[in-house]
Amino acid sequence: MSSALTLRVQRVRSRSSRGATASCIAIGPEGRATPDAPRYAVAFPSRITPVEVLQGQWWRVVGDTKQVSYIIDGYQVQEDRLTAQAAELLRPSGEHIVQLLSTSPGFPGIGEVKARRLWEAFGEGLYSCLEEADDAALRAIVGPDLATVLISGWQQYGAADALQWFQQVSLELRLSRKVLAAYGRRAHLTIKEDPYRLLAFGMSWSAADTLAQQHFELPPDDPRRLSAAVEAVLYKAFDGGDTFCERSEVETSLSGLIAPSHVPVALTLAESNGIVGVRGDRLHAHGPYLIEQSVAEALNQRLGATLPLAERDEVDAVLASFEKEEAAAIGRVDFTLNAAQREAVHAAALNPLLLITGGAGVGKTTVLKAVGDLLDQCDRTTYLMALSGRAAKRMAEATKRPAMTIAGFLRNVAPEGLPENSVLVVDEASMLDILLAYRLLKAIPTSCRIILIGDPFQLPPVGPGLTLQALIPIERVPRVELTEVRRFGGDIARGAQEMRDGRWPTFSAGPQPALAFMPCAANDIPETVLRHYLADPKGTQILTFTREKGVASARILNELCQEAVGGDEPRLLVWNEDRSRQEDSGLRLGDSVLCVRNLWDLGLQNGSLGHLETIEKTPQPLFNAEGERTGVVLAWVRWDDGELRPVTEEVLDALELGYAVTVHKAQGSQFSRIIVPVSATRNLDRTMLYTAVTRATTQVLLIGDPEAGRRAVEAPRHASRRKVTLTDLLAGAC
């Protein structure tokens, strides 16, 4: 029999286009939930749910309740499940005001627990309490000191009308924060004037269009809608990497958003409203165009004239000293720089902007060290940086100089200002997108010299546009190409170079081939990869093209490897406060683990790999050098730099299984033996395979579909298909 229940959402478990599933607690007749109140797992089908299901909401739900029992991590769990046949929102979640109070700097001491307590006490009345500075009412809930904080903070940060309106239209919390930060107390009025402004904050076209139709009843030919459709098409292309679109592409895409008969009017409106710039058959969103224009202007200021840091004979003296020191350091008395490497160092002494490019193993890092010595001799303030923490760490280790991520430089160094004698050296520059290049160039003085080092045939930027790749065709941009392979040779170097050149390589034969391909059906790839991995698990790293999707994703292979290598090993359990029990973290003793965030204080970077060496039977307190307790140790990991580091809850949140990692995570790393599953994925191209192959020093084993690999290598690189304007701007053609 169906029953009607009043429930409060405690946690949203999952969400999809079909609806949401949430953990809920029953609200008693007195209007509150008690600790022993019944709990339910409720499925909210989207067809009967008028707004998005959020934590903290109160719902009146009608449906059939069924008790189920299941086991999680060895624990018997019983719960009542209910699929809502009808659902009425009784009280909104209050998440907008809860998050404002708990995260804004204007409300120190008001954490999420106290913010929720306020919402539970007052509901919608909380807004008027704060607007009217009702000290007595607030004191009764949080005490006199925090009541004063709330009243003072609300005068500065409060926006009751905007928050309530966001709540009424069920605007996503992440979007409401951005809109509030941009428009302040007038945020709701600004959006009401043109709801399609939400596109600029990351809302999808379908969501913005639905909001406009449902809450404002805008007609299909409303000028705001037509102009916004053009903007949506151009920014979707920008998210995909392109900084402009051909007119015919825009017209086709527009026909999928608005009536085809409205397309010409939409384009005219978008141009007259300043949303789009038209240059021949190219259509540019103004934002991306201005960004590329700014980057081109900043680079142009560093072109056209040489500004020598030292005379040629002085540079030669630095090189002679470097060669002597390097020979001693690596134990090779015959070590010398080749002609291209010497040319690169001389070019760094001459040019305010320089590109140093070349494939894997051609000595770019050696040149970087020599350039560092030159800049030191010339009394230059040098900033070494890379996109990823892993690459920055490798720069620091190779050069014995400080290095940082570009994000770290922008956050911690640039705001303090750079001296006039500064030099920026950016490694792995193939991954520098146009947005990051713009921020970097805006943050430095025009006197700052720039050296970009990278391989244009390795992975392109994840973000939009191109930087290094767009500069290479410009003849007046100084560039030195390194071609002589120095780090490794043999079949791996040969095969990598052939892939880089767009040719499918010849694979090795024999019992221990350096570069081999094992064909197999797509469904057999995981088991075949596992079998070959188990032949040498300690010396092998699996590199994949995808993290979650496809038959050979990192997720699937990690699960297989963990079960095969450590399925019977002890589990790392962690205490769950909400459920008052221990739960499986997903890690086992001996697991290969991957750090997926930069944890600089601990010496770990996004991409660091290690092995779970010890699990504490009982969590142990962790103390710093001053004897102060700083956390609780759950386990210990031996990382790839040889250091044994504790696993606290903070570290655990940054860990994933690392038997298989994506090629993106591995860029900048080296492994003895790698296995690469090959299948037809959307992101597979020449650069992906080439980057994977160049991570190995001893053996590369490709497993899967050789025709998918061949097609990827012989086809143009994905990056070459990106439509960017920077090259034309620098060439003066735009």
XYZ file of C-alpha atoms in Angstrom:
734
model
C 0.000 0.000 0.000
C 1.280 3.442 -0.861
C 2.077 5.752 2.028
C 2.643 9.503 2.261
C 5.785 10.611 4.087
C 7.389 13.933 4.926
C 11.133 13.529 4.371
C 14.255 15.673 4.535
C 17.029 14.970 2.009
C 20.265 14.171 3.842
C 22.409 13.243 0.876
C 21.970 12.880 -2.891
C 23.486 9.506 -3.749
C 23.274 9.648 -7.525
C 21.842 11.767 -10.300
C 21.087 11.138 -13.973
C 18.730 12.291 -16.712
C 16.161 9.802 -15.379
C 16.115 11.300 -11.889
C 17.918 11.227 -8.557
C 18.337 8.830 -5.633
C 18.694 10.325 -2.170
C 19.119 9.295 1.457
C 16.239 10.826 3.431
C 15.102 11.007 7.056
C 11.522 11.190 8.212
C 10.177 14.455 9.672
C 7.963 13.876 12.683
C 4.616 15.545 13.515
C 6.404 18.202 15.555
C 8.214 19.323 12.414
C 11.702 17.995 13.056
C 13.784 14.881 12.563
C 15.046 12.976 15.576
C 18.251 10.875 15.599
C 16.239 7.639 15.680
C 13.780 8.722 12.956
C 13.239 6.239 10.105
C 15.552 6.569 7.138
C 14.751 5.888 3.501
C 16.481 5.534 0.170
C 14.173 7.407 -2.194
C 14.184 7.343 -5.975
C 12.856 10.624 -7.407
C 11.949 10.090 -11.100
C 12.577 13.274 -13.091
C 9.115 13.120 -14.667
C 7.424 13.832 -11.301
C 10.102 16.037 -9.721
C 9.450 19.740 -10.356
C 12.932 20.903 -9.287
C 16.395 19.471 -8.763
C 16.686 17.270 -5.653
C 19.139 18.854 -3.212
C 20.446 18.216 0.276
C 18.311 19.882 2.955
C 15.036 19.970 1.022
C 11.755 18.781 2.630
C 9.499 16.675 0.391
C 6.041 15.179 0.712
C 6.465 11.827 -1.034
C 3.894 9.176 -1.940
C 5.060 5.680 -2.835
C 5.412 2.028 -1.862
C 8.059 1.236 0.746
C 10.083 -1.962 0.541
C 12.722 -3.148 3.001
C 15.935 -4.450 1.440
C 19.058 -5.981 2.915
C 22.536 -6.018 1.404
C 26.214 -6.189 2.373
C 28.727 -3.354 2.035
C 32.352 -4.013 2.955
C 31.311 -7.033 5.016
C 28.550 -5.193 6.905
C 24.887 -6.178 6.763
C 22.849 -3.091 5.847
C 19.065 -2.807 5.986
C 17.131 0.115 4.630
C 13.686 1.068 3.412
C 13.507 1.902 -0.255
C 10.810 3.955 -1.892
C 10.189 5.001 -5.472
C 8.226 8.232 -5.455
C 4.942 8.072 -7.353
C 4.216 11.692 -6.436
C 6.490 14.323 -4.895
C 5.761 17.804 -3.583
C 8.524 20.176 -2.480
C 7.547 21.496 0.967
C 10.677 23.442 1.826
C 13.570 24.327 -0.469
C 17.019 23.139 0.437
C 18.379 26.485 1.509
C 21.680 25.381 -0.080
C 22.275 28.806 -1.626
C 22.235 30.624 1.696
C 23.809 27.694 3.595
C 26.802 27.721 1.260
C 27.068 31.517 1.300
C 27.169 31.590 5.112
C 29.552 28.643 5.429
C 32.072 29.576 2.715
C 32.130 33.374 2.366
C 34.950 35.237 4.169
C 32.408 37.638 5.637
C 31.075 34.964 8.008
C 34.061 33.584 9.964
C 33.082 30.861 12.402
C 29.841 30.016 10.597
C 30.595 26.581 9.227
C 28.226 24.315 7.350
C 26.809 22.719 10.521
C 25.781 26.073 12.030
C 24.498 27.353 8.684
C 22.241 24.302 8.336
C 21.083 24.715 11.921
C 19.999 28.259 11.089
C 18.115 27.094 8.025
C 16.419 24.299 9.962
C 15.338 26.815 12.608
C 14.071 29.606 10.353
C 13.629 28.237 6.841
C 12.745 31.085 4.463
C 12.497 33.339 7.517
C 16.293 33.293 7.777
C 16.476 35.899 5.009
C 14.304 38.371 6.912
C 16.193 37.647 10.161
C 19.405 38.699 8.475
C 17.919 41.599 6.511
C 16.290 43.011 9.665
C 19.360 42.249 11.837
C 17.221 40.277 14.316
C 19.943 39.836 16.903
C 17.731 38.126 19.485
C 16.507 35.436 17.089
C 20.008 34.706 15.792
C 21.486 34.633 19.316
C 19.065 31.885 20.287
C 20.591 29.596 17.643
C 24.314 30.500 17.436
C 25.059 32.667 20.465
C 25.844 36.390 20.755
C 29.292 36.440 19.113
C 28.254 34.611 15.958
C 24.993 36.564 15.802
C 27.130 39.724 15.531
C 29.247 38.070 12.811
C 26.110 37.158 10.850
C 24.610 40.640 11.007
C 27.889 42.343 10.095
C 28.683 39.911 7.290
C 25.195 40.127 5.805
C 25.543 43.887 5.391
C 28.543 43.242 3.170
C 27.797 39.921 1.495
C 24.057 39.423 1.814
C 21.856 39.282 -1.261
C 18.532 37.965 -0.017
C 16.489 38.745 -3.137
C 19.037 37.134 -5.437
C 19.469 34.025 -3.287
C 15.734 33.511 -2.918
C 15.193 33.921 -6.648
C 17.991 31.463 -7.459
C 16.285 29.021 -5.122
C 12.870 29.539 -6.701
C 14.128 28.780 -10.212
C 16.343 25.905 -8.944
C 19.522 27.415 -10.327
C 22.468 25.093 -9.724
C 24.519 26.101 -6.718
C 27.815 26.301 -8.629
C 26.224 28.677 -11.145
C 24.531 30.850 -8.551
C 27.873 31.400 -6.818
C 29.479 32.586 -10.046
C 26.569 34.849 -10.949
C 26.457 36.346 -7.456
C 30.200 36.990 -7.538
C 29.883 38.741 -10.911
C 26.748 40.828 -10.380
C 26.347 41.108 -6.597
C 22.970 42.095 -5.166
C 21.585 42.811 -8.648
C 22.416 39.303 -9.872
C 18.794 38.132 -10.142
C 17.714 41.328 -11.879
C 20.562 41.023 -14.380
C 19.598 37.440 -15.190
C 15.921 38.347 -15.438
C 16.826 40.966 -18.063
C 18.455 38.258 -20.163
C 18.420 34.690 -18.810
C 20.768 33.627 -21.600
C 23.556 35.467 -19.784
C 23.855 32.223 -17.824
C 25.595 30.702 -20.866
C 28.678 32.739 -19.982
C 28.787 31.015 -16.582
C 28.830 27.499 -17.982
C 25.118 26.691 -18.240
C 24.246 24.526 -21.220
C 22.066 25.863 -24.021
C 19.257 23.406 -23.248
C 19.208 24.376 -19.547
C 19.293 28.124 -20.243
C 16.649 27.806 -22.948
C 14.389 25.761 -20.648
C 14.770 28.361 -17.885
C 13.930 31.181 -20.291
C 10.885 29.369 -21.643
C 9.493 28.160 -18.294
C 10.047 31.250 -16.144
C 9.946 34.086 -18.665
C 7.930 32.632 -21.569
C 10.252 34.147 -24.153
C 8.993 33.526 -27.703
C 11.158 31.410 -30.039
C 12.122 34.467 -32.099
C 13.030 36.704 -29.146
C 16.204 38.633 -30.106
C 17.858 37.610 -26.832
C 17.310 33.955 -27.665
C 18.548 34.236 -31.236
C 21.721 36.141 -30.297
C 22.415 33.705 -27.459
C 22.121 30.724 -29.799
C 25.017 32.062 -31.873
C 27.035 32.612 -28.715
C 26.273 29.052 -27.556
C 27.535 27.588 -30.844
C 30.788 29.574 -30.773
C 31.544 28.813 -27.130
C 30.843 25.128 -27.620
C 33.452 25.182 -30.385
C 35.805 27.072 -28.048
C 35.380 24.388 -25.393
C 36.306 21.860 -28.092
C 39.550 23.713 -28.882
C 38.592 26.060 -31.738
C 38.850 29.832 -31.396
C 36.750 30.530 -34.510
C 34.214 28.744 -36.715
C 33.470 28.765 -40.416
C 30.152 30.425 -41.228
C 28.738 27.233 -42.776
C 29.496 25.297 -39.561
C 27.753 27.907 -37.436
C 24.683 27.901 -39.694
C 24.435 24.105 -39.474
C 24.817 24.078 -35.685
C 22.312 26.898 -35.251
C 19.688 24.919 -37.121
C 19.821 22.389 -34.307
C 19.045 25.051 -31.676
C 16.592 27.399 -33.355
C 14.285 27.281 -36.350
C 16.292 27.289 -39.629
C 14.285 30.304 -40.788
C 15.619 32.268 -37.803
C 19.315 31.549 -38.538
C 20.035 34.594 -40.792
C 18.334 36.933 -38.323
C 20.283 35.368 -35.439
C 23.619 35.957 -37.168
C 22.747 39.559 -37.965
C 21.653 40.218 -34.384
C 24.752 38.568 -32.937
C 27.029 40.749 -35.049
C 25.150 43.978 -34.309
C 25.074 43.174 -30.562
C 28.832 42.638 -30.471
C 28.583 38.918 -29.702
C 30.351 37.806 -32.865
C 33.019 39.262 -35.101
C 32.953 38.444 -38.804
C 36.204 38.253 -40.751
C 35.558 36.805 -44.186
C 33.913 33.417 -43.695
C 35.230 33.185 -40.146
C 33.031 33.911 -37.167
C 34.742 34.769 -33.874
C 33.257 35.082 -30.437
C 34.681 38.400 -29.238
C 36.106 37.018 -26.005
C 38.365 34.358 -27.570
C 39.398 36.744 -30.350
C 40.455 39.445 -27.891
C 42.404 36.853 -25.900
C 44.342 35.706 -28.969
C 44.855 39.313 -30.033
C 46.289 40.167 -26.613
C 48.634 37.157 -26.736
C 49.795 38.120 -30.239
C 50.500 41.713 -29.137
C 52.495 40.557 -26.100
C 54.570 38.189 -28.228
C 55.078 40.773 -30.957
C 56.665 43.078 -28.373
C 59.398 40.455 -27.995
C 60.009 39.965 -31.710
C 61.940 41.901 -34.318
C 65.124 42.764 -32.443
C 67.842 40.832 -30.635
C 68.831 41.903 -27.137
C 72.091 40.088 -26.326
C 72.639 39.080 -22.719
C 76.302 38.287 -23.401
C 78.886 38.345 -26.176
C 79.320 35.164 -28.215
C 82.706 34.319 -26.692
C 81.223 34.754 -23.203
C 78.476 32.278 -24.064
C 81.105 29.855 -25.414
C 82.950 30.120 -22.102
C 79.762 29.250 -20.206
C 79.237 26.266 -22.505
C 82.793 25.020 -22.001
C 82.362 25.168 -18.249
C 78.971 23.441 -18.457
C 80.326 20.598 -20.602
C 83.143 19.978 -18.128
C 80.783 19.909 -15.137
C 78.218 17.743 -16.928
C 80.858 15.249 -18.034
C 81.962 14.857 -14.435
C 78.381 14.575 -13.179
C 77.343 11.799 -15.585
C 80.720 10.054 -15.636
C 81.390 10.535 -19.355
C 84.625 12.323 -20.104
C 83.709 12.548 -23.806
C 80.454 14.432 -23.193
C 79.876 17.494 -25.379
C 76.853 19.414 -26.559
C 75.976 18.896 -30.198
C 75.748 21.786 -32.661
C 71.979 22.276 -32.277
C 72.204 22.311 -28.492
C 74.940 24.945 -28.620
C 72.886 26.972 -31.087
C 69.920 26.856 -28.680
C 71.964 28.312 -25.815
C 73.355 31.063 -28.060
C 69.801 31.826 -29.221
C 68.667 32.122 -25.598
C 71.358 34.752 -25.089
C 70.096 36.774 -28.074
C 66.313 36.614 -28.245
C 63.601 37.946 -25.918
C 61.339 35.165 -27.248
C 62.681 31.728 -28.171
C 61.215 28.321 -29.002
C 63.322 25.200 -28.347
C 61.614 22.167 -29.861
C 62.419 18.542 -30.546
C 61.264 14.995 -30.043
C 61.771 12.737 -27.058
C 65.338 12.107 -25.947
C 66.981 14.809 -28.084
C 68.524 16.649 -25.137
C 66.021 19.421 -24.390
C 66.591 18.991 -20.655
C 70.352 19.209 -21.139
C 69.876 22.472 -23.017
C 67.620 23.683 -20.221
C 70.428 23.105 -17.714
C 72.955 24.910 -19.917
C 70.565 27.829 -20.419
C 70.133 27.982 -16.640
C 73.911 28.343 -16.206
C 73.982 31.094 -18.849
C 71.163 33.048 -17.192
C 72.884 32.763 -13.820
C 76.084 34.146 -15.319
C 74.097 37.010 -16.830
C 72.539 37.843 -13.453
C 69.009 37.072 -14.637
C 66.118 36.174 -12.334
C 64.867 32.923 -13.823
C 61.483 31.270 -13.262
C 61.259 27.635 -14.341
C 57.736 26.271 -14.744
C 55.564 23.655 -16.397
C 51.875 22.933 -16.677
C 51.883 19.853 -14.432
C 53.377 19.353 -11.001
C 55.104 16.210 -12.259
C 56.888 18.089 -15.057
C 57.822 20.921 -12.679
C 59.364 18.435 -10.257
C 61.351 16.859 -13.090
C 62.633 20.311 -14.118
C 63.758 21.007 -10.567
C 65.503 17.646 -10.246
C 67.282 17.974 -13.606
C 68.426 21.582 -13.208
C 68.959 21.672 -9.410
C 66.939 24.898 -9.492
C 63.481 25.729 -8.116
C 60.607 25.042 -10.487
C 56.853 25.388 -10.125
C 53.600 24.883 -11.961
C 52.289 27.738 -14.076
C 49.269 27.895 -11.764
C 51.597 28.180 -8.763
C 53.534 30.982 -10.454
C 50.355 32.910 -11.223
C 48.998 32.396 -7.725
C 52.095 32.886 -5.576
C 54.780 34.755 -7.537
C 53.268 37.002 -10.194
C 51.088 39.043 -7.789
C 54.271 40.228 -6.038
C 55.673 41.590 -9.307
C 58.678 40.459 -11.350
C 62.008 42.270 -11.656
C 62.913 43.823 -14.992
C 65.702 41.254 -15.549
C 63.386 38.244 -15.330
C 63.228 35.262 -17.696
C 60.361 32.747 -17.924
C 61.256 29.213 -19.018
C 58.209 27.041 -19.744
C 58.717 23.300 -20.280
C 56.169 20.913 -21.853
C 54.902 23.983 -23.723
C 52.938 21.880 -26.217
C 50.218 21.691 -23.531
C 49.978 25.473 -23.035
C 46.483 26.561 -24.093
C 45.569 30.072 -25.156
C 43.799 30.951 -21.882
C 46.830 30.061 -19.780
C 49.155 31.824 -22.224
C 46.986 34.933 -21.911
C 47.086 34.872 -18.101
C 50.841 34.270 -18.122
C 51.622 37.131 -20.493
C 49.306 39.512 -18.637
C 51.129 38.742 -15.387
C 54.673 39.627 -16.523
C 56.388 42.864 -17.605
C 57.219 43.409 -21.272
C 60.911 43.274 -20.362
C 60.546 39.640 -19.254
C 62.138 37.223 -21.722
C 60.320 33.986 -22.590
C 61.719 30.580 -23.555
C 59.188 27.909 -24.552
C 60.508 24.339 -24.596
C 58.494 21.427 -25.921
C 57.628 18.866 -28.539
C 54.745 19.967 -30.791
C 54.060 16.305 -31.579
C 53.324 15.411 -27.968
C 49.963 15.934 -26.312
C 48.236 19.216 -27.224
C 46.516 21.473 -24.699
C 43.476 20.133 -22.908
C 42.042 23.667 -22.972
C 41.151 25.725 -26.050
C 43.481 27.112 -28.683
C 47.160 26.440 -29.339
C 50.283 28.324 -28.341
C 53.540 26.508 -29.150
C 52.035 24.814 -32.206
C 50.652 28.149 -33.463
C 54.040 29.892 -33.143
C 56.119 27.329 -35.033
C 54.961 28.295 -38.572
C 55.896 31.975 -38.001
C 59.321 32.478 -39.561
C 60.188 35.544 -37.505
C 59.713 33.649 -34.229
C 63.232 32.398 -33.318
C 63.284 28.617 -32.992
C 65.930 25.943 -32.595
C 64.941 22.359 -33.451
C 66.867 19.556 -31.728
C 66.912 16.332 -33.760
C 69.751 14.098 -32.533
C 68.406 11.445 -30.144
C 70.673 11.283 -27.102
C 68.664 9.721 -24.258
C 67.834 6.386 -25.813
C 68.195 4.659 -29.140
C 67.337 1.369 -30.781
C 63.888 0.236 -31.819
C 61.987 2.458 -29.383
C 63.653 5.629 -30.676
C 63.193 4.514 -34.280
C 59.539 3.603 -33.809
C 58.805 6.820 -31.915
C 60.353 8.929 -34.669
C 58.385 7.094 -37.338
C 55.153 7.718 -35.431
C 56.093 11.372 -34.989
C 56.557 11.610 -38.754
C 53.184 9.961 -39.435
C 54.503 6.538 -40.483
C 53.375 3.228 -38.979
C 56.553 1.611 -37.605
C 57.993 -1.824 -38.159
C 57.764 -3.795 -34.934
C 60.470 -5.947 -33.403
C 60.504 -9.716 -33.257
C 62.239 -12.120 -30.899
C 61.696 -13.218 -27.299
C 62.217 -9.776 -25.693
C 61.355 -7.211 -28.396
C 61.939 -3.561 -27.520
C 58.890 -2.442 -29.552
C 56.158 -4.986 -30.207
C 52.498 -5.110 -31.178
C 50.243 -7.996 -30.135
C 46.977 -7.960 -32.120
C 43.819 -9.153 -30.376
C 40.079 -8.581 -30.425
C 38.751 -5.571 -28.526
C 37.011 -7.693 -25.878
C 40.226 -9.646 -25.271
C 42.368 -6.556 -24.637
C 41.903 -6.385 -20.827
C 42.811 -10.033 -20.182
C 45.725 -9.902 -22.641
C 47.078 -6.748 -21.002
C 46.735 -8.371 -17.572
C 48.576 -11.529 -18.648
C 51.552 -9.570 -19.943
C 51.499 -7.205 -16.966
C 51.771 -10.143 -14.571
C 54.962 -11.267 -16.342
C 56.761 -8.325 -14.676
C 54.397 -6.313 -12.455
C 57.138 -4.459 -10.577
C 58.838 -3.263 -13.746
C 55.738 -2.435 -15.816
C 53.405 0.517 -16.131
C 50.154 0.345 -18.118
C 49.283 3.517 -20.054
C 45.756 4.042 -21.354
C 44.032 6.561 -23.609
C 40.932 6.907 -21.413
C 40.249 7.019 -17.687
C 36.669 5.722 -17.552
C 35.331 4.908 -21.006
C 36.063 2.057 -23.392
C 37.012 -1.595 -23.116
C 40.548 -0.776 -21.975
C 40.060 2.210 -19.687
C 42.304 2.836 -16.697
C 39.391 2.011 -14.390
C 38.769 -1.431 -15.903
C 42.447 -2.377 -16.013
C 43.081 -1.139 -12.482
C 40.270 -3.327 -11.160
C 41.628 -6.369 -13.025
C 45.198 -5.815 -11.877
C 44.214 -5.206 -8.262
C 42.198 -8.409 -8.142
C 45.007 -10.413 -9.745
C 47.872 -8.922 -7.717
C 46.305 -8.141 -4.359
C 42.763 -9.479 -4.250
C 43.485 -11.410 -1.038
C 45.597 -8.709 0.587
C 44.324 -6.737 3.614
C 42.038 -3.820 2.800
C 42.612 -0.237 3.876
C 39.499 0.567 5.925
C 38.447 4.061 6.985
C 35.898 5.190 9.537
C 32.662 6.689 8.201
C 31.218 9.118 10.735
C 27.818 9.283 9.037
C 27.313 5.520 9.199
C 29.350 4.911 12.371
C 31.318 2.062 10.833
C 34.455 1.250 8.884
C 34.276 1.178 5.096
C 36.540 -0.053 2.341
C 38.680 2.705 0.819
C 39.158 0.643 -2.337
C 42.881 0.161 -1.698
C 44.740 -3.026 -0.703
C 48.148 -3.713 0.763
C 50.705 -3.699 -2.055
C 48.513 -1.730 -4.473
C 50.082 0.560 -7.024
C 48.664 4.017 -6.301
C 48.478 7.303 -8.188
C 48.346 10.787 -6.682
C 45.808 12.860 -8.620
C 46.431 16.259 -6.976
C 49.459 18.390 -6.211
C 50.296 18.031 -2.510
C 53.344 20.280 -2.438
C 53.737 20.271 1.336
C 54.174 16.502 1.188
C 56.448 16.487 -1.852
C 53.791 14.856 -4.061
C 52.566 15.956 -7.461
C 49.635 15.155 -9.674
C 50.962 12.011 -11.396
C 53.228 10.719 -8.622
C 53.155 6.910 -8.370
C 53.840 4.637 -5.427
C 53.019 1.365 -3.673
C 50.953 0.906 -0.531
C 53.601 -0.634 1.687
C 52.005 -0.744 5.147
C 48.494 -0.505 6.610
C 48.219 0.518 10.244
C 46.134 -1.941 12.270
C 44.977 1.023 14.339
C 45.243 4.587 12.974
C 48.250 6.308 14.535
C 48.674 9.986 15.471
C 50.966 12.036 13.233
C 53.169 14.770 14.707
C 55.182 17.537 13.061
C 58.759 18.543 13.896
C 57.514 20.716 16.787
C 55.668 17.792 18.339
C 52.228 19.118 17.367
C 49.619 16.613 16.277
C 48.764 17.175 12.605
C 46.612 14.201 11.692
C 46.101 10.466 11.814
C 48.147 7.939 9.832
C 46.108 5.231 8.121
C 48.864 3.661 6.011
C 52.253 4.259 4.381
C 53.154 4.550 0.690
C 56.608 4.175 -0.838
C 56.622 6.750 -3.631
C 58.560 6.777 -6.897
C 61.166 9.149 -5.427
C 62.021 6.465 -2.845
C 60.382 8.316 0.068
C 58.038 6.561 2.499
C 55.177 8.962 3.310
C 52.144 8.622 5.569
C 48.620 8.303 4.209
C 46.290 10.610 6.113
C 42.659 11.258 5.180
C 43.797 14.268 3.131
C 46.253 12.116 1.178
C 43.745 9.277 0.803
C 41.314 11.645 -0.932
C 44.005 12.273 -3.571
C 44.793 8.595 -4.243
C 43.580 6.260 -6.968
C 44.784 2.888 -8.162
C 47.881 3.301 -10.317
C 48.434 0.007 -12.107
C 47.043 1.748 -15.199
C 47.187 5.517 -15.718
C 46.279 7.712 -18.642
C 48.933 8.966 -21.046
C 48.122 12.498 -19.876
C 49.028 11.575 -16.292
C 52.242 9.927 -17.494
C 53.528 12.831 -19.568
C 56.843 13.890 -18.102
C 57.493 10.442 -16.564
C 59.760 7.599 -17.601
C 59.270 3.848 -17.099
C 61.352 0.838 -17.953
C 58.565 -1.219 -19.547
C 55.136 -0.032 -20.632
C 52.024 -1.762 -21.940
C 49.622 0.289 -24.056
C 46.146 -1.077 -24.919
C 45.161 0.176 -28.379
C 41.555 0.491 -29.501
C 39.540 3.014 -31.479
C 38.811 5.795 -29.002
C 37.780 9.380 -29.788
C 40.987 10.868 -28.401
C 43.400 8.427 -30.086
C 45.709 10.156 -32.532
C 49.366 10.230 -33.501
C 50.386 12.402 -30.549
C 48.728 10.075 -28.053
C 50.581 6.989 -29.300
C 53.846 8.848 -29.755
C 53.705 10.294 -26.242
C 52.944 6.846 -24.804
C 55.796 5.128 -26.644
C 58.338 7.748 -25.566
C 57.633 7.065 -21.873
C 59.573 3.760 -22.066
C 63.317 3.130 -21.944
C 63.464 -0.687 -22.300
C 60.281 -2.139 -23.793
C 57.011 -0.987 -25.350
C 54.244 -3.560 -25.763
C 51.170 -2.388 -27.698
C 48.131 -4.692 -27.416
C 44.890 -4.537 -29.364
C 43.816 -3.274 -32.773
C 46.792 -2.517 -35.069
C 44.539 -0.945 -37.715
C 43.202 1.561 -35.173
C 46.801 2.414 -34.327
C 47.827 2.689 -37.967
C 44.907 4.978 -38.814
C 45.704 7.209 -35.857
C 49.382 7.548 -36.750
C 48.861 8.141 -40.463
C 46.041 10.679 -39.982
C 46.704 14.349 -39.206
C 47.156 15.128 -35.536
C 44.022 16.266 -33.743
C 45.811 19.493 -32.824
C 46.348 20.285 -36.509
C 42.575 20.333 -36.985
C 42.028 23.033 -34.391
C 40.926 26.331 -35.845
C 43.003 29.068 -34.221
C 43.698 32.687 -35.135
C 46.975 33.257 -33.275
C 49.151 32.215 -36.225
C 47.395 34.641 -38.582
C 47.501 37.444 -36.014
C 51.270 37.056 -35.640
C 51.701 36.837 -39.410
C 49.703 40.052 -39.825
C 46.957 38.349 -41.826
C 44.157 39.045 -39.371
